[in-house]
Structures are given as structure tokens and as C-alpha cells.
PDB file of C-alpha atoms in Angstrom:
ATOM      1  CA  MET A   1      40.962  29.340  -5.627  1.00  0.00           C
ATOM      2  CA  ASN A   2      42.652  27.779  -8.676  1.00  0.00           C
ATOM      3  CA  ARG A   3      41.027  27.883 -12.091  1.00  0.00           C
ATOM      4  CA  ILE A   4      42.008  24.911 -14.260  1.00  0.00           C
ATOM      5  CA  ASP A   5      40.399  24.484 -17.680  1.00  0.00           C
ATOM      6  CA  GLY A   6      37.419  26.545 -16.626  1.00  0.00           C
ATOM      7  CA  ARG A   7      36.990  24.816 -13.274  1.00  0.00           C
ATOM      8  CA  ASP A   8      37.376  26.547  -9.935  1.00  0.00           C
ATOM      9  CA  LEU A   9      39.251  24.252  -7.586  1.00  0.00           C
ATOM     10  CA  PRO A  10      40.505  24.762  -4.056  1.00  0.00           C
ATOM     11  CA  PRO A  11      44.279  25.197  -3.954  1.00  0.00           C
ATOM     12  CA  THR A  12      44.796  22.231  -1.623  1.00  0.00           C
ATOM     13  CA  LEU A  13      43.141  18.907  -0.975  1.00  0.00           C
ATOM     14  CA  GLY A  14      40.867  18.272   1.974  1.00  0.00           C
ATOM     15  CA  LEU A  15      39.107  15.558   3.939  1.00  0.00           C
ATOM     16  CA  LEU A  16      35.461  14.774   3.214  1.00  0.00           C
ATOM     17  CA  THR A  17      33.392  12.401   5.326  1.00  0.00           C
ATOM     18  CA  ASP A  18      31.389   9.491   3.960  1.00  0.00           C
ATOM     19  CA  ALA A  19      28.224  11.148   5.224  1.00  0.00           C
ATOM     20  CA  SER A  20      28.934  14.247   3.145  1.00  0.00           C
ATOM     21  CA  VAL A  21      29.457  12.143   0.050  1.00  0.00           C
ATOM     22  CA  ALA A  22      26.203  10.267   0.620  1.00  0.00           C
ATOM     23  CA  LYS A  23      24.343  13.544   1.045  1.00  0.00           C
ATOM     24  CA  TYR A  24      25.422  14.991  -2.299  1.00  0.00           C
ATOM     25  CA  LEU A  25      26.010  11.933  -4.485  1.00  0.00           C
ATOM     26  CA  GLY A  26      23.081  11.493  -6.845  1.00  0.00           C
ATOM     27  CA  ARG A  27      22.463   9.705 -10.107  1.00  0.00           C
ATOM     28  CA  SER A  28      23.247  12.803 -12.176  1.00  0.00           C
ATOM     29  CA  VAL A  29      26.716  12.894 -10.586  1.00  0.00           C
ATOM     30  CA  GLN A  30      27.229   9.158 -11.082  1.00  0.00           C
ATOM     31  CA  THR A  31      26.412   9.481 -14.782  1.00  0.00           C
ATOM     32  CA  GLY A  32      28.678  12.499 -15.167  1.00  0.00           C
ATOM     33  CA  GLN A  33      25.815  14.756 -16.237  1.00  0.00           C
ATOM     34  CA  GLU A  34      26.244  17.134 -13.305  1.00  0.00           C
ATOM     35  CA  ARG A  35      29.047  18.197 -10.995  1.00  0.00           C
ATOM     36  CA  PRO A  36      28.429  17.810  -7.255  1.00  0.00           C
ATOM     37  CA  PRO A  37      27.623  21.030  -5.348  1.00  0.00           C
ATOM     38  CA  GLN A  38      31.121  22.372  -4.901  1.00  0.00           C
ATOM     39  CA  VAL A  39      30.453  25.159  -2.426  1.00  0.00           C
ATOM     40  CA  ALA A  40      28.599  22.867  -0.048  1.00  0.00           C
ATOM     41  CA  LEU A  41      31.257  20.152  -0.292  1.00  0.00           C
ATOM     42  CA  ARG A  42      34.130  22.556   0.351  1.00  0.00           C
ATOM     43  CA  ARG A  43      32.370  23.883   3.420  1.00  0.00           C
ATOM     44  CA  ALA A  44      31.897  20.332   4.675  1.00  0.00           C
ATOM     45  CA  ALA A  45      35.544  19.374   4.109  1.00  0.00           C
ATOM     46  CA  ALA A  46      38.368  19.710   6.600  1.00  0.00           C
ATOM     47  CA  PRO A  47      41.573  21.310   5.232  1.00  0.00           C
ATOM     48  CA  LEU A  48      44.767  19.264   4.933  1.00  0.00           C
ATOM     49  CA  GLY A  49      47.159  22.172   5.244  1.00  0.00           C
ATOM     50  CA  GLY A  50      49.358  24.069   2.842  1.00  0.00           C
ATOM     51  CA  ALA A  51      52.152  21.556   2.223  1.00  0.00           C
ATOM     52  CA  HIS A  52      53.173  21.308  -1.428  1.00  0.00           C
ATOM     53  CA  ARG A  53      52.261  17.617  -1.597  1.00  0.00           C
ATOM     54  CA  TRP A  54      48.610  18.426  -0.908  1.00  0.00           C
ATOM     55  CA  ARG A  55      48.198  20.798  -3.855  1.00  0.00           C
ATOM     56  CA  THR A  56      45.134  20.170  -5.969  1.00  0.00           C
ATOM     57  CA  GLU A  57      46.493  21.269  -9.338  1.00  0.00           C
ATOM     58  CA  PRO A  58      48.975  18.389  -9.984  1.00  0.00           C
ATOM     59  CA  VAL A  59      46.241  15.817  -9.366  1.00  0.00           C
ATOM     60  CA  ARG A  60      43.810  17.591 -11.668  1.00  0.00           C
ATOM     61  CA  VAL A  61      46.446  17.892 -14.391  1.00  0.00           C
ATOM     62  CA  LEU A  62      47.051  14.118 -14.232  1.00  0.00           C
ATOM     63  CA  VAL A  63      43.318  13.472 -14.450  1.00  0.00           C
ATOM     64  CA  ASP A  64      42.975  15.611 -17.571  1.00  0.00           C
ATOM     65  CA  GLU A  65      45.949  13.968 -19.248  1.00  0.00           C
ATOM     66  CA  ALA A  66      44.699  10.455 -18.462  1.00  0.00           C
ATOM     67  CA  MET A  67      41.298  11.200 -19.978  1.00  0.00           C
ATOM     68  CA  ARG A  68      42.929  12.757 -23.040  1.00  0.00           C
ATOM     69  CA  ARG A  69      45.378   9.906 -23.624  1.00  0.00           C
ATOM     70  CA  PHE A  70      42.960   7.063 -23.059  1.00  0.00           C
ATOM     71  CA  GLU A  71      39.746   8.506 -24.400  1.00  0.00           C
ATOM     72  CA  ASP A  72      39.060   5.365 -26.438  1.00  0.00           C
ATOM     73  CA  HIS A  73      40.445   2.791 -23.972  1.00  0.00           C
ATOM     74  CA  ARG A  74      39.473   3.763 -20.447  1.00  0.00           C
ATOM     75  CA  THR A  75      40.779   0.677 -18.641  1.00  0.00           C
ATOM     76  CA  ALA A  76      44.255   1.269 -20.083  1.00  0.00           C
ATOM     77  CA  ALA A  77      44.395   4.530 -18.135  1.00  0.00           C
ATOM     78  CA  ASP A  78      45.003   2.642 -14.880  1.00  0.00           C
ATOM     79  CA  GLY A  79      48.524   1.485 -15.706  1.00  0.00           C
ATOM     80  CA  TRP A  80      49.561   4.997 -16.696  1.00  0.00           C
ATOM     81  CA  PHE A  81      47.747   6.821 -13.912  1.00  0.00           C
ATOM     82  CA  ALA A  82      48.542   4.617 -10.890  1.00  0.00           C
ATOM     83  CA  PRO A  83      52.320   5.164 -10.589  1.00  0.00           C
ATOM     84  CA  ARG A  84      52.013   8.864 -11.401  1.00  0.00           C
ATOM     85  CA  LEU A  85      49.271   9.403  -8.842  1.00  0.00           C
ATOM     86  CA  HIS A  86      51.404   7.623  -6.232  1.00  0.00           C
ATOM     87  CA  ALA A  87      54.466   9.703  -7.092  1.00  0.00           C
ATOM     88  CA  THR A  88      52.409  12.896  -6.985  1.00  0.00           C
ATOM     89  CA  LEU A  89      50.571  12.211  -3.727  1.00  0.00           C
ATOM     90  CA  ARG A  90      53.570  11.352  -1.571  1.00  0.00           C
ATOM     91  CA  MET A  91      52.367  10.064   1.776  1.00  0.00           C
ATOM     92  CA  THR A  92      52.566   7.247   4.265  1.00  0.00           C
ATOM     93  CA  ARG A  93      50.254   4.259   4.246  1.00  0.00           C
ATOM     94  CA  ALA A  94      48.576   5.602   7.372  1.00  0.00           C
ATOM     95  CA  GLU A  95      47.727   8.832   5.569  1.00  0.00           C
ATOM     96  CA  ALA A  96      46.527   6.964   2.500  1.00  0.00           C
ATOM     97  CA  ALA A  97      44.259   4.799   4.657  1.00  0.00           C
ATOM     98  CA  ASP A  98      42.105   7.838   5.441  1.00  0.00           C
ATOM     99  CA  GLY A  99      39.206   7.439   3.042  1.00  0.00           C
ATOM    100  CA  ARG A 100      38.189  11.066   3.531  1.00  0.00           C
ATOM    101  CA  LEU A 101      41.069  12.158   1.288  1.00  0.00           C
ATOM    102  CA  TRP A 102      39.886   9.976  -1.582  1.00  0.00           C
ATOM    103  CA  ASN A 103      36.306  11.135  -1.035  1.00  0.00           C
ATOM    104  CA  PHE A 104      37.467  14.715  -1.506  1.00  0.00           C
ATOM    105  CA  ILE A 105      39.336  13.959  -4.718  1.00  0.00           C
ATOM    106  CA  ALA A 106      36.390  12.045  -6.153  1.00  0.00           C
ATOM    107  CA  MET A 107      33.733  14.611  -5.254  1.00  0.00           C
ATOM    108  CA  VAL A 108      35.556  17.947  -5.439  1.00  0.00           C
ATOM    109  CA  VAL A 109      38.645  17.554  -7.625  1.00  0.00           C
ATOM    110  CA  ALA A 110      37.611  15.064 -10.300  1.00  0.00           C
ATOM    111  CA  PRO A 111      34.069  13.663 -10.184  1.00  0.00           C
ATOM    112  CA  ASP A 112      34.094  13.728 -13.980  1.00  0.00           C
ATOM    113  CA  TYR A 113      36.982  11.258 -14.027  1.00  0.00           C
ATOM    114  CA  VAL A 114      35.114   8.812 -11.785  1.00  0.00           C
ATOM    115  CA  ALA A 115      32.127   8.838 -14.129  1.00  0.00           C
ATOM    116  CA  TRP A 116      34.357   8.696 -17.227  1.00  0.00           C
ATOM    117  CA  ARG A 117      36.412   5.749 -15.992  1.00  0.00           C
ATOM    118  CA  HIS A 118      33.782   3.669 -14.223  1.00  0.00           C
ATOM    119  CA  ARG A 119      30.316   4.312 -15.555  1.00  0.00           C
ATOM    120  CA  GLY A 120      28.592   1.419 -17.253  1.00  0.00           C
ATOM    121  CA  ALA A 121      27.223   1.258 -20.760  1.00  0.00           C
ATOM    122  CA  ASP A 122      24.272   3.386 -21.770  1.00  0.00           C
ATOM    123  CA  THR A 123      20.971   1.568 -22.160  1.00  0.00           C
ATOM    124  CA  ASP A 124      17.484   2.404 -23.354  1.00  0.00           C
ATOM    125  CA  ALA A 125      16.658   3.149 -19.715  1.00  0.00           C
ATOM    126  CA  GLY A 126      19.268   5.893 -19.530  1.00  0.00           C
ATOM    127  CA  PRO A 127      22.972   6.665 -19.380  1.00  0.00           C
ATOM    128  CA  GLY A 128      25.366   4.332 -17.605  1.00  0.00           C
ATOM    129  CA  THR A 129      26.367   5.119 -14.042  1.00  0.00           C
ATOM    130  CA  ALA A 130      29.414   4.702 -11.873  1.00  0.00           C
ATOM    131  CA  THR A 131      28.566   2.911  -8.639  1.00  0.00           C
ATOM    132  CA  ALA A 132      28.637   4.855  -5.396  1.00  0.00           C
ATOM    133  CA  ALA A 133      31.613   2.774  -4.219  1.00  0.00           C
ATOM    134  CA  ARG A 134      33.744   4.371  -6.949  1.00  0.00           C
ATOM    135  CA  PHE A 135      33.244   7.728  -5.252  1.00  0.00           C
ATOM    136  CA  CYS A 136      33.286   6.518  -1.658  1.00  0.00           C
ATOM    137  CA  GLY A 137      34.334   2.939  -1.056  1.00  0.00           C
ATOM    138  CA  PRO A 138      37.045   0.543   0.130  1.00  0.00           C
ATOM    139  CA  HIS A 139      40.622   1.021  -0.995  1.00  0.00           C
ATOM    140  CA  TYR A 140      40.363  -1.633  -3.711  1.00  0.00           C
ATOM    141  CA  THR A 141      37.202  -0.131  -5.231  1.00  0.00           C
ATOM    142  CA  GLN A 142      37.289   3.677  -4.884  1.00  0.00           C
ATOM    143  CA  ALA A 143      38.397   5.237  -8.171  1.00  0.00           C
ATOM    144  CA  PHE A 144      41.553   6.961  -6.908  1.00  0.00           C
ATOM    145  CA  SER A 145      42.379   4.958  -3.804  1.00  0.00           C
ATOM    146  CA  ARG A 146      42.581   1.718  -5.804  1.00  0.00           C
ATOM    147  CA  LEU A 147      45.234   3.224  -8.076  1.00  0.00           C
ATOM    148  CA  TRP A 148      47.384   4.681  -5.292  1.00  0.00           C
ATOM    149  CA  TRP A 149      47.256   1.421  -3.340  1.00  0.00           C
ATOM    150  CA  ALA A 150      47.979  -0.653  -6.438  1.00  0.00           C
ATOM    151  CA  ALA A 151      51.158   1.360  -6.912  1.00  0.00           C
ATOM    152  CA  GLU A 152      52.039   1.071  -3.235  1.00  0.00           C
ATOM    153  CA  LEU A 153      51.456  -2.670  -2.958  1.00  0.00           C
ATOM    154  CA  PHE A 154      53.037  -3.749  -6.236  1.00  0.00           C
ATOM    155  CA  ARG A 155      55.979  -1.353  -6.602  1.00  0.00           C
ATOM    156  CA  ASP A 156      59.437  -2.835  -6.092  1.00  0.00           C
ATOM    157  CA  GLY A 157      61.010  -0.089  -4.032  1.00  0.00           C
ATOM    158  CA  ALA A 158      61.526   2.840  -6.394  1.00  0.00           C
ATOM    159  CA  ASP A 159      60.611   0.722  -9.429  1.00  0.00           C
ATOM    160  CA  TYR A 160      57.037   1.186 -10.625  1.00  0.00           C
ATOM    161  CA  ARG A 161      57.245  -1.249 -13.551  1.00  0.00           C
ATOM    162  CA  PRO A 162      55.359  -4.067 -11.777  1.00  0.00           C
ATOM    163  CA  ILE A 163      52.316  -1.798 -11.489  1.00  0.00           C
ATOM    164  CA  GLU A 164      52.016  -1.619 -15.256  1.00  0.00           C
ATOM    165  CA  THR A 165      51.781  -5.413 -15.348  1.00  0.00           C
ATOM    166  CA  ALA A 166      49.294  -5.491 -12.479  1.00  0.00           C
ATOM    167  CA  CYS A 167      47.006  -3.014 -14.205  1.00  0.00           C
ATOM    168  CA  ARG A 168      46.989  -4.936 -17.484  1.00  0.00           C
ATOM    169  CA  VAL A 169      44.578  -7.410 -15.883  1.00  0.00           C
ATOM    170  CA  GLN A 170      41.769  -5.700 -14.002  1.00  0.00           C
ATOM    171  CA  ASP A 171      41.223  -8.700 -11.739  1.00  0.00           C
ATOM    172  CA  VAL A 172      44.502  -7.905  -9.971  1.00  0.00           C
ATOM    173  CA  LEU A 173      42.996  -4.650  -8.720  1.00  0.00           C
ATOM    174  CA  GLN A 174      39.552  -6.120  -8.172  1.00  0.00           C
ATOM    175  CA  THR A 175      40.531  -9.416  -6.516  1.00  0.00           C
ATOM    176  CA  THR A 176      44.205  -9.704  -5.599  1.00  0.00           C
ATOM    177  CA  MET A 177      44.324  -6.351  -3.799  1.00  0.00           C
ATOM    178  CA  ARG A 178      41.703  -7.611  -1.337  1.00  0.00           C
ATOM    179  CA  LEU A 179      43.999 -10.314   0.024  1.00  0.00           C
ATOM    180  CA  ASP A 180      45.711  -9.877   3.381  1.00  0.00           C
ATOM    181  CA  VAL A 181      48.785 -11.734   2.088  1.00  0.00           C
ATOM    182  CA  ILE A 182      49.411  -9.025  -0.515  1.00  0.00           C
ATOM    183  CA  ASP A 183      50.970  -6.869   2.208  1.00  0.00           C
ATOM    184  CA  HIS A 184      53.902  -9.312   2.074  1.00  0.00           C
ATOM    185  CA  ARG A 185      56.046  -7.736  -0.624  1.00  0.00           C
ATOM    186  CA  PRO A 186      57.678 -10.937  -1.974  1.00  0.00           C
ATOM    187  CA  THR A 187      54.203 -12.443  -2.335  1.00  0.00           C
ATOM    188  CA  ALA A 188      53.031  -9.431  -4.331  1.00  0.00           C
ATOM    189  CA  GLN A 189      56.092  -9.556  -6.600  1.00  0.00           C
ATOM    190  CA  ALA A 190      55.820 -13.321  -7.056  1.00  0.00           C
ATOM    191  CA  ILE A 191      52.199 -12.979  -8.164  1.00  0.00           C
ATOM    192  CA  ILE A 192      53.281 -10.344 -10.683  1.00  0.00           C
ATOM    193  CA  GLY A 193      56.082 -12.658 -11.837  1.00  0.00           C
ATOM    194  CA  VAL A 194      53.639 -15.498 -12.476  1.00  0.00           C
ATOM    195  CA  LEU A 195      51.261 -13.126 -14.242  1.00  0.00           C
ATOM    196  CA  GLU A 196      54.046 -11.831 -16.500  1.00  0.00           C
ATOM    197  CA  ARG A 197      54.839 -15.387 -17.582  1.00  0.00           C
ATOM    198  CA  GLN A 198      51.186 -16.104 -18.243  1.00  0.00           C
ATOM    199  CA  LEU A 199      50.811 -12.973 -20.362  1.00  0.00           C
ATOM    200  CA  ALA A 200      54.039 -13.696 -22.261  1.00  0.00           C
ATOM    201  CA  ALA A 201      52.729 -17.175 -23.049  1.00  0.00           C
ATOM    202  CA  GLY A 202      49.535 -15.674 -24.444  1.00  0.00           C
ATOM    203  CA  VAL A 203      47.302 -17.527 -22.004  1.00  0.00           C
ATOM    204  CA  SER A 204      43.593 -17.164 -22.650  1.00  0.00           C
ATOM    205  CA  ARG A 205      41.359 -15.460 -20.073  1.00  0.00           C
ATOM    206  CA  PRO A 206      44.187 -14.031 -17.928  1.00  0.00           C
ATOM    207  CA  GLY A 207      41.610 -12.623 -15.520  1.00  0.00           C
ATOM    208  CA  ASP A 208      40.455 -16.125 -14.678  1.00  0.00           C
ATOM    209  CA  GLN A 209      44.080 -17.128 -14.158  1.00  0.00           C
ATOM    210  CA  VAL A 210      44.585 -14.229 -11.754  1.00  0.00           C
ATOM    211  CA  ASN A 211      41.456 -15.078  -9.782  1.00  0.00           C
ATOM    212  CA  ALA A 212      42.420 -18.750  -9.522  1.00  0.00           C
ATOM    213  CA  LEU A 213      45.967 -17.869  -8.468  1.00  0.00           C
ATOM    214  CA  SER A 214      44.773 -15.303  -5.920  1.00  0.00           C
ATOM    215  CA  ALA A 215      42.364 -17.769  -4.332  1.00  0.00           C
ATOM    216  CA  ALA A 216      45.011 -20.488  -4.200  1.00  0.00           C
ATOM    217  CA  VAL A 217      47.717 -18.224  -2.768  1.00  0.00           C
ATOM    218  CA  ASN A 218      45.344 -16.876  -0.145  1.00  0.00           C
ATOM    219  CA  ALA A 219      44.115 -20.347   0.858  1.00  0.00           C
ATOM    220  CA  ALA A 220      47.612 -21.788   1.039  1.00  0.00           C
ATOM    221  CA  GLY A 221      48.774 -18.747   2.956  1.00  0.00           C
ATOM    222  CA  SER A 222      46.867 -19.932   6.024  1.00  0.00           C
ATOM    223  CA  THR A 223      49.323 -22.803   6.281  1.00  0.00           C
ATOM    224  CA  LEU A 224      52.288 -21.841   4.119  1.00  0.00           C
ATOM    225  CA  VAL A 225      54.089 -19.158   6.059  1.00  0.00           C
ATOM    226  CA  TYR A 226      55.237 -16.904   3.249  1.00  0.00           C
ATOM    227  CA  ASP A 227      57.339 -14.681   5.444  1.00  0.00           C
ATOM    228  CA  VAL A 228      59.267 -17.785   6.564  1.00  0.00           C
ATOM    229  CA  LEU A 229      59.633 -19.245   3.081  1.00  0.00           C
ATOM    230  CA  ALA A 230      60.469 -15.839   1.607  1.00  0.00           C
ATOM    231  CA  PRO A 231      61.631 -13.286   4.183  1.00  0.00           C
ATOM    232  CA  ASP A 232      60.987  -9.651   3.396  1.00  0.00           C
ATOM    233  CA  ARG A 233      63.485  -6.912   4.073  1.00  0.00           C
ATOM    234  CA  PRO A 234      62.178  -4.192   6.362  1.00  0.00           C
ATOM    235  CA  ALA A 235      61.384  -1.019   4.457  1.00  0.00           C
ATOM    236  CA  ASP A 236      63.660   1.961   5.008  1.00  0.00           C
ATOM    237  CA  THR A 237      61.265   4.351   6.726  1.00  0.00           C
ATOM    238  CA  ASP A 238      63.816   7.167   6.722  1.00  0.00           C
ATOM    239  CA  ALA A 239      64.166   6.931   2.932  1.00  0.00           C
ATOM    240  CA  LEU A 240      60.394   6.981   2.573  1.00  0.00           C
ATOM    241  CA  GLN A 241      60.138  10.087   4.726  1.00  0.00           C
ATOM    242  CA  ASP A 242      62.913  11.762   2.732  1.00  0.00           C
ATOM    243  CA  TRP A 243      60.977  11.041  -0.473  1.00  0.00           C
ATOM    244  CA  ILE A 244      57.834  12.530   1.053  1.00  0.00           C
ATOM    245  CA  ASP A 245      59.717  15.620   2.231  1.00  0.00           C
ATOM    246  CA  GLU A 246      61.241  16.083  -1.223  1.00  0.00           C
ATOM    247  CA  ALA A 247      57.743  16.728  -2.575  1.00  0.00           C
ATOM    248  CA  GLU A 248      58.190  20.362  -1.557  1.00  0.00           C
ATOM    249  CA  ASP A 249      60.714  20.873  -4.369  1.00  0.00           C
ATOM    250  CA  ALA A 250      59.958  17.980  -6.719  1.00  0.00           C
ATOM    251  CA  ALA A 251      59.112  18.605 -10.357  1.00  0.00           C
ATOM    252  CA  ALA A 252      55.888  17.324 -11.851  1.00  0.00           C
ATOM    253  CA  VAL A 253      55.933  13.627 -12.671  1.00  0.00           C
ATOM    254  CA  PRO A 254      56.980  12.760 -16.253  1.00  0.00           C
ATOM    255  CA  TRP A 255      54.258  11.666 -18.641  1.00  0.00           C
ATOM    256  CA  ASP A 256      56.230   9.584 -21.127  1.00  0.00           C
ATOM    257  CA  ARG A 257      58.426   7.595 -18.742  1.00  0.00           C
ATOM    258  CA  LEU A 258      57.799   6.147 -15.323  1.00  0.00           C
ATOM    259  CA  PRO A 259      58.591   8.337 -12.308  1.00  0.00           C
ATOM    260  CA  ASP A 260      60.810   7.145  -9.485  1.00  0.00           C
ATOM    261  CA  GLY A 261      59.165   5.935  -6.310  1.00  0.00           C
ATOM    262  CA  PRO A 262      60.650   6.058  -2.813  1.00  0.00           C
ATOM    263  CA  ALA A 263      64.041   4.386  -2.528  1.00  0.00           C
ATOM    264  CA  ASP A 264      62.985   2.537   0.617  1.00  0.00           C
ATOM    265  CA  GLY A 265      64.398  -0.807  -0.471  1.00  0.00           C
ATOM    266  CA  GLY A 266      63.631  -3.279  -3.215  1.00  0.00           C
ATOM    267  CA  VAL A 267      62.201  -6.728  -2.648  1.00  0.00           C
ATOM    268  CA  SER A 268      64.675  -9.587  -2.224  1.00  0.00           C
ATOM    269  CA  ARG A 269      64.944 -11.456  -5.525  1.00  0.00           C
ATOM    270  CA  THR A 270      65.901 -14.578  -3.617  1.00  0.00           C
ATOM    271  CA  SER A 271      62.598 -14.436  -1.743  1.00  0.00           C
ATOM    272  CA  VAL A 272      60.594 -13.771  -4.900  1.00  0.00           C
ATOM    273  CA  ASP A 273      62.357 -16.606  -6.733  1.00  0.00           C
ATOM    274  CA  ALA A 274      61.514 -18.935  -3.847  1.00  0.00           C
ATOM    275  CA  LEU A 275      57.798 -18.214  -4.185  1.00  0.00           C
ATOM    276  CA  VAL A 276      57.328 -18.128  -7.966  1.00  0.00           C
ATOM    277  CA  PRO A 277      57.587 -21.922  -8.526  1.00  0.00           C
ATOM    278  CA  ILE A 278      55.305 -22.528  -5.547  1.00  0.00           C
ATOM    279  CA  PHE A 279      52.705 -20.150  -6.931  1.00  0.00           C
ATOM    280  CA  GLU A 280      53.012 -21.609 -10.418  1.00  0.00           C
ATOM    281  CA  GLN A 281      52.292 -25.065  -9.015  1.00  0.00           C
ATOM    282  CA  LEU A 282      49.367 -23.725  -7.017  1.00  0.00           C
ATOM    283  CA  LEU A 283      47.985 -22.223 -10.213  1.00  0.00           C
ATOM    284  CA  VAL A 284      48.364 -25.526 -12.057  1.00  0.00           C
ATOM    285  CA  GLU A 285      46.356 -27.286  -9.375  1.00  0.00           C
ATOM    286  CA  ALA A 286      43.791 -24.539  -8.800  1.00  0.00           C
ATOM    287  CA  PRO A 287      40.549 -24.785 -10.781  1.00  0.00           C
ATOM    288  CA  LEU A 288      39.797 -21.906 -13.095  1.00  0.00           C
ATOM    289  CA  ARG A 289      36.583 -19.993 -12.691  1.00  0.00           C
ATOM    290  CA  ASP A 290      33.568 -22.230 -13.201  1.00  0.00           C
ATOM    291  CA  ARG A 291      31.443 -20.231 -15.635  1.00  0.00           C
ATOM    292  CA  THR A 292      28.451 -22.530 -15.034  1.00  0.00           C
ATOM    293  CA  GLY A 293      27.800 -20.729 -11.753  1.00  0.00           C
ATOM    294  CA  THR A 294      29.022 -23.340  -9.262  1.00  0.00           C
ATOM    295  CA  LYS A 295      31.695 -22.362  -6.774  1.00  0.00           C
ATOM    296  CA  ASN A 296      33.244 -25.632  -5.675  1.00  0.00           C
ATOM    297  CA  VAL A 297      36.864 -24.555  -5.266  1.00  0.00           C
ATOM    298  CA  PRO A 298      38.947 -27.155  -3.427  1.00  0.00           C
ATOM    299  CA  ALA A 299      41.857 -26.111  -1.263  1.00  0.00           C
ATOM    300  CA  PRO A 300      45.114 -26.251  -3.230  1.00  0.00           C
ATOM    301  CA  ARG A 301      47.568 -29.023  -2.479  1.00  0.00           C
ATOM    302  CA  VAL A 302      50.975 -28.076  -1.153  1.00  0.00           C
ATOM    303  CA  PRO A 303      53.685 -28.399  -3.810  1.00  0.00           C
ATOM    304  CA  GLU A 304      56.116 -31.282  -3.389  1.00  0.00           C
ATOM    305  CA  GLY A 305      59.147 -30.373  -1.346  1.00  0.00           C
ATOM    306  CA  VAL A 306      57.446 -27.555   0.580  1.00  0.00           C
ATOM    307  CA  THR A 307      57.179 -28.010   4.318  1.00  0.00           C
ATOM    308  CA  LEU A 308      54.402 -26.516   6.375  1.00  0.00           C
ATOM    309  CA  THR A 309      56.372 -26.795   9.581  1.00  0.00           C
ATOM    310  CA  LYS A 310      57.359 -23.471  11.095  1.00  0.00           C
ATOM    311  CA  PRO A 311      60.795 -23.170  12.687  1.00  0.00           C
ATOM    312  CA  SER A 312      59.077 -22.514  16.015  1.00  0.00           C
ATOM    313  CA  ASP A 313      57.285 -25.880  15.753  1.00  0.00           C
ATOM    314  CA  ARG A 314      60.634 -27.651  15.972  1.00  0.00           C
ATOM    315  CA  LEU A 315      61.720 -25.977  19.202  1.00  0.00           C
TER     316      LEU A 315
END
């Protein structure tokens, strides 16, 4: 058992089922007033093994530093935490898709972080709470999963800089990460490119811009074949595995500069450059959020000069 800042933590991470979370997740945990029953949760968890990359301590150290650095600006913690969590928990997408891992981190390793980062404002009725989905939820909602997947989906090979941009606007994590098309790496980088231009121009309500762009890109993606317009290079799976294996001897991630991600291949700039003007035009033609409560969002028109015909349609 490791003792970190007065807390007894298991030396390695584990896997905790949704049912176990539901059994022990109460309002006092969601408000951060109490810690979940650690002995019972550890007994319910399945071990992950003794590999260095599954150590608990590096994750807990990151949690403590994030809460210290961003005590007065909780949302700003995401852009710092996401790339460092990804570089600390080196794993494949298949491993990261196992929600039991994130359940364990949220309930055993750092339930205080979940409440700190996601609980709502206090009211006369009582202290604010973090919703249950922040402890045990889909990858774009769960407190730790959303950060790891943001880094995975928006990194450009070993370069984590795009994640910092993505995390500047919370709607990217809340809306854009839900889209199926975001698995296409040039699409993800093109969205970040459009967002960077919007932020540089000082656009008002950037969250509304992101939501409008995400809806338009997703709707157009049913007809615009992004992987034809902007081919993606296949990722170098051997380089990714080498990066994962190097976790056994890797130093702790740096705090004051970005770490290096897996050198499994950057996104083609030609492909990204092909999509950015298309997405910018889609954004121009997409209605911003209607704050009156109506949801009449027409399908975006296809930009001039873009064909919807697939190469296979001409055979």
C-alpha cells in the first residue's frame, strides 16, 4: 500500500465495475464531503498487474498538482492535465475503452478530484454535487476518461499542442468528442485549426461556434467522404507499442512543458489544409445556437467546388 499525502492507495490501478460504483456512490461522495469506502472498493476491483504503467502514484501526483495549480480556475486544469494523463497512462485505445479502469481511478485513486473539478455551485439547499456520470460514464463525460480521450483524439502524433486548444473551449470535450467523424484524424485537426482561427480573431461565444461547427461537420460527413477528400495516414502501431513499452523506464512527465506523445505518425498537413476551408464555409452557413429554445438547424450546404461523388461511384 502506498501512502501519498496521508492517503493509503493501492500500488497499482485496477478495474472496477459499474455496479460497484453504483453501490458505493452517494451524495456525500459526489459533493466531496466523504471518500468512498476504500476497503470495499479494493476488494471489488480486479487487479491490472504489476507493470510500471499501471502504477497508482504517478496519477495521484498529477491530480494533486492539477488541483494546486488551478485552485481558482478549475476548467483551466483540463488543458494541463489531459496531455500529461495520456503520457502517464500509456495504453492502446482498446485498453482505454474499458470503463472499469476509469471507474477505479475516480472512486479509489482520486474521488476528491472528480468532486473538485465537476461539482456544481453551492446553494441554500446544500453543497454542489458532481453528477454520477463524472464518476462512471461515457468516455466524453467521465472525469478522467474524457481527458485521456481528448488527448488521444486531438494529438498530432507526438505533438500534444492541439489538445491545449481543444480544452480552451469546453464544448469541444462535451460536444465534438461525441462525433463518430472525430476518429478521422485530419477531421479532428481541421476542427482545431478552425477553432484556433476563431479564437485568434476574438470571436464571441466560441462555445456556440464549436457546437455549430460540430453539428455541420457531422451532418455533412454523411455525404462528404472526409477520408476521400483528406486521406489519413495509417498510424504506426509498432511505434505506439514501443512508446507503451518505454513506460517501464520513462521519467515522470514534465509539469512546465508538454510531454512527448507516441511517435506513431503525424497527420498529413495536405489533408488538414484540404478540410479547413470546407469546414470554415460550413461554419459560415451553419446557424449558431438558438438561445430562444428552438432547435431548427438546417442541413449545411456543400461548399462550392466540393463534389459528393465517391471514386467508386464513377466505376
